[in-house]
Short mmCIF file of C-alpha atoms in Angstrom, two decimals:
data_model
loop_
_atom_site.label_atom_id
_atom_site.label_comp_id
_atom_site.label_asym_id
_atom_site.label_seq_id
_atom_site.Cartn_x
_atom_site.Cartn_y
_atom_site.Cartn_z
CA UNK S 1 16.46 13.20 -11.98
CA UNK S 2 15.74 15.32 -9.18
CA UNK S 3 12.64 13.24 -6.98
CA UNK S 4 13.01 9.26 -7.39
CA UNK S 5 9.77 7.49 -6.36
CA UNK S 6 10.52 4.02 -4.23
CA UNK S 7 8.02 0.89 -4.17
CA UNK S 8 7.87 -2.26 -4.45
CA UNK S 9 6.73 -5.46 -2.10
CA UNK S 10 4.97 -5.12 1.00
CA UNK S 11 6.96 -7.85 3.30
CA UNK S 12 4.17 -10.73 3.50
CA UNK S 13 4.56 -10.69 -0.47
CA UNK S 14 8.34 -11.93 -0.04
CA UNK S 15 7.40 -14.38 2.32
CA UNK S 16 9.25 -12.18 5.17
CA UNK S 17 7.62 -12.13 8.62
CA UNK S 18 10.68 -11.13 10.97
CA UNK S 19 12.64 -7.78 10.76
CA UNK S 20 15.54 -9.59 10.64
CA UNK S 21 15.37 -11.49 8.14
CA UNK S 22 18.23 -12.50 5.77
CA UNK S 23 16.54 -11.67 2.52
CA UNK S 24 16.25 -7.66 3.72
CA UNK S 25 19.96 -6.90 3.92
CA UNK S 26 19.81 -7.90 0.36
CA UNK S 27 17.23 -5.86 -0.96
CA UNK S 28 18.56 -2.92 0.82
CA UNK S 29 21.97 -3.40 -0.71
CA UNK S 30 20.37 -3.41 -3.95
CA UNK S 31 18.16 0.18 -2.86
CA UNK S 32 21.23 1.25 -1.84
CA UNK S 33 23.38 0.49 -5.10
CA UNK S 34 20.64 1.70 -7.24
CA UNK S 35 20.08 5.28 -4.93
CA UNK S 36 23.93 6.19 -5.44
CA UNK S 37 23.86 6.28 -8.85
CA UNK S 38 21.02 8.06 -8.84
CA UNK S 39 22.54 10.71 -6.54
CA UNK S 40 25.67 10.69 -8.70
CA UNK S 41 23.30 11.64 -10.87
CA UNK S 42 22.12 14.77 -9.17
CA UNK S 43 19.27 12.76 -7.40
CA UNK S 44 17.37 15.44 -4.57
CA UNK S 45 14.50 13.39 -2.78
CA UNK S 46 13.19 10.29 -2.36
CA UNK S 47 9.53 9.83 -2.29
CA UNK S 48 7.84 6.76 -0.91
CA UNK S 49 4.19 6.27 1.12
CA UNK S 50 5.14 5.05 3.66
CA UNK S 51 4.01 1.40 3.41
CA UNK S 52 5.47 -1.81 5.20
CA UNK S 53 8.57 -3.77 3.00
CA UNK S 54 10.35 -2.39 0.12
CA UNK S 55 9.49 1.74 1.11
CA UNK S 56 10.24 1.50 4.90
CA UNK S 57 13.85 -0.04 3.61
CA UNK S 58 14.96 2.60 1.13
CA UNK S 59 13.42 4.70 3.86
CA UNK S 60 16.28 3.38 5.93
CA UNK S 61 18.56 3.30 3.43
CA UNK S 62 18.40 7.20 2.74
CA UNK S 63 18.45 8.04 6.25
CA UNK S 64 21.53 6.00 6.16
CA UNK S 65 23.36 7.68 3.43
CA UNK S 66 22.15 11.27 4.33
CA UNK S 67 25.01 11.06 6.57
CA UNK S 68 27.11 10.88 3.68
CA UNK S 69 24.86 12.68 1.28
CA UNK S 70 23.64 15.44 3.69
CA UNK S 71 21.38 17.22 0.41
CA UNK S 72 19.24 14.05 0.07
CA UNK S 73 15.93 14.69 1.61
CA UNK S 74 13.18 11.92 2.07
CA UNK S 75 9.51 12.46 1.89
CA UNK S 76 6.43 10.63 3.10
CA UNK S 77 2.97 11.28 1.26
CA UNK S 78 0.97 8.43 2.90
CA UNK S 79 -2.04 7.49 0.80
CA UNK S 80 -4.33 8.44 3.76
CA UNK S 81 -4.58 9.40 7.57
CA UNK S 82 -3.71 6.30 9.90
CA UNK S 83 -1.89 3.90 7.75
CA UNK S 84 -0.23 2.53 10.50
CA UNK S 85 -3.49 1.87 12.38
CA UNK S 86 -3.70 -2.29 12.22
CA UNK S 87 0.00 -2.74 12.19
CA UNK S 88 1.69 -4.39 15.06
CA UNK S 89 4.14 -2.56 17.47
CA UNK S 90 7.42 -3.34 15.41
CA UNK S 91 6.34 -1.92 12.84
CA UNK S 92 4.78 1.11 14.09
CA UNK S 93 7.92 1.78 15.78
CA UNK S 94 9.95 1.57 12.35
CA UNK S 95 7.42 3.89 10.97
CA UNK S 96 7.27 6.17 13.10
CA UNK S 97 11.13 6.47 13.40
CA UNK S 98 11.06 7.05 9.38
CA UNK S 99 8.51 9.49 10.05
CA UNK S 100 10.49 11.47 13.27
CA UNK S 101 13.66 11.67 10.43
CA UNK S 102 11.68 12.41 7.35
CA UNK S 103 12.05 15.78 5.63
CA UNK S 104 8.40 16.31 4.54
CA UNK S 105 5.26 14.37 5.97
CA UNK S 106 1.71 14.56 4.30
CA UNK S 107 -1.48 12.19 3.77
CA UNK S 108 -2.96 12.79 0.58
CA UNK S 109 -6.27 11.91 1.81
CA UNK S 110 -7.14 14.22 4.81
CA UNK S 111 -9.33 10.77 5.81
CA UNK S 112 -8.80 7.45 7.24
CA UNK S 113 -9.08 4.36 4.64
CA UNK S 114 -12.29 4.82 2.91
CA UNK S 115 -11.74 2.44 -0.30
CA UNK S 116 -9.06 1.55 -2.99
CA UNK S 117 -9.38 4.74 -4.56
CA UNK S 118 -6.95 6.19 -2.29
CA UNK S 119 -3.89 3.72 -3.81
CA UNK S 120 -4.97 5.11 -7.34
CA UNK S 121 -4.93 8.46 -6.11
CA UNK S 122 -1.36 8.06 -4.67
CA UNK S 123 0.06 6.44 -7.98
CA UNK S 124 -1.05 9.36 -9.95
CA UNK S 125 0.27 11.89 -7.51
CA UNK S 126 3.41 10.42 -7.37
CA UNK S 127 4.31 9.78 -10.61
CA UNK S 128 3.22 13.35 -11.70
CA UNK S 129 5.40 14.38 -8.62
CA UNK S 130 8.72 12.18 -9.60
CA UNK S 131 10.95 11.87 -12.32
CA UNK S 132 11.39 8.12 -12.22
CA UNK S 133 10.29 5.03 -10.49
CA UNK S 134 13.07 2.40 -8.46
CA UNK S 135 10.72 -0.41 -7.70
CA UNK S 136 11.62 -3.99 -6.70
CA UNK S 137 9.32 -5.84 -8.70
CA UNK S 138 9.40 -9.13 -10.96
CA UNK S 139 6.99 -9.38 -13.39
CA UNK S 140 6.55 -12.78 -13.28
CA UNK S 141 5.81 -12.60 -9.46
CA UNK S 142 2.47 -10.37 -9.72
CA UNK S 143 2.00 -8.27 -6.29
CA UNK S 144 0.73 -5.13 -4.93
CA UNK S 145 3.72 -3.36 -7.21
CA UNK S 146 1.81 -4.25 -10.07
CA UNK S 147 -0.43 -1.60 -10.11
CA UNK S 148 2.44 1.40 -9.53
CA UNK S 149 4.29 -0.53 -12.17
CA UNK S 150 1.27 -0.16 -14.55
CA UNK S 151 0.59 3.04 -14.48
CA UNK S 152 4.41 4.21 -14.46
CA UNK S 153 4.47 2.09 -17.81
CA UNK S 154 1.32 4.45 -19.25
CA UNK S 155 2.48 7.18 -17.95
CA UNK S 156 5.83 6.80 -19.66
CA UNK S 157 4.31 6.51 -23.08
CA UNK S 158 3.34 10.56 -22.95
CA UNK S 159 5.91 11.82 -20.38
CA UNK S 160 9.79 11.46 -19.80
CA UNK S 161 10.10 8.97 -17.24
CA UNK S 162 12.53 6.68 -15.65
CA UNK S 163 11.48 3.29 -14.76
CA UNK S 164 14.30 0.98 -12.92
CA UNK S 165 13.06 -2.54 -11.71
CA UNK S 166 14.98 -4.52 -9.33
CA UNK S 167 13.90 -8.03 -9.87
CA UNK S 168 14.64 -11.23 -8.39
CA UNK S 169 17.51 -11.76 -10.54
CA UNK S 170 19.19 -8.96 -9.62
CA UNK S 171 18.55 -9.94 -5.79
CA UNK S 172 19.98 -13.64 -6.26
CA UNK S 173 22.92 -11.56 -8.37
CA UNK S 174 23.43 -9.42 -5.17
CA UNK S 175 23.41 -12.50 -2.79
CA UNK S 176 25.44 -14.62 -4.66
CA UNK S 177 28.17 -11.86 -5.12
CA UNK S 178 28.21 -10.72 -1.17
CA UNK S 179 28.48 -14.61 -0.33
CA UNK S 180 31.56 -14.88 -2.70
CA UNK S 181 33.09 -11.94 -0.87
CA UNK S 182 32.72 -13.24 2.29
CA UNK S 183 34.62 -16.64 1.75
#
């Protein structure tokens, strides 16, 4: 596994509306569990688009553990130009700063937003650019991860691929364990 594709749930999705919310230091502990063993594993780049929640955290994450995996590059191919456009301050800032730190930066549409066909676009290139998919998704909690989730699931019927979910099991697992540490 050299190039590990991140998605999953764009904030609004979780019910999270403040960047400091409790429920992101969990979901970036679980990103960050699940990204070691895939370095241990020889893991070179993540890949993400960019978008708010779940990507802009294991963004974070890997800038974060760059420092003590200095051969783990991150990449941003954003679905189109402008992403960021409607998005208030806070979270331009973020993504911008993921941006600044990135190791490669690309749209895959030389255009602004034109129609949906962009997201379908972006699913194919990446997984025909990866060599798995970490997504935190629950299937019985349908949201914009449904459609990467999909198409990883067709496209692993013809080609090796890895698929690793984080659901909300293994969030409430996470939780409950770092709140029985900390008594």
């Amino acid at each position: 596994m050299k190039v590990l594709c991140i998605s999953g749930y764009k904030p609004f999705e979780l019910g999270i509306f403040s960047a400091n919310h409790q429920a992101i230091k969990y979901i970036k502990m679980a990103l960050n569990k699940e990204i070691i063993r895939y370095l241990e594993d020889g893991l070179e780049w993540i890949l993400i688009s960019g978008q708010l929640g779940v990507e802009l955290w294991a963004a974070e994450v890997a800038l974060d553990l760059q420092n003590e995996y200095p051969d783990l590059k991150l990449a941003v191919l954003t679905p189109f130009l402008n992403q960021e456009e409607k998005w208030n301050e806070n979270n331009k800032e973020i993504y911008e700063m993921v941006l600044a730190q990135a190791d490669f930066v690309e749209s895959i549409s030389k255009q602004p937003y034109q129609n949906p066909q962009a997201f379908k676009n972006k699913n194919k290139i990446f997984l025909h650019k990866s060599d798995g998919l970490l997504i935190v998704y629950d299937e019985q909690n349908s949201g914009s991860p449904k459609y990467l989730f999909d198409e990883a699931k067709k496209y692993k019927q013809e080609n090796s691929y890895d698929i690793r979910t984080i659901d909300f099991n293994d969030l409430q697992s996470i939780m409950e364990e770092e709140q029985w540490n900390s008594y």
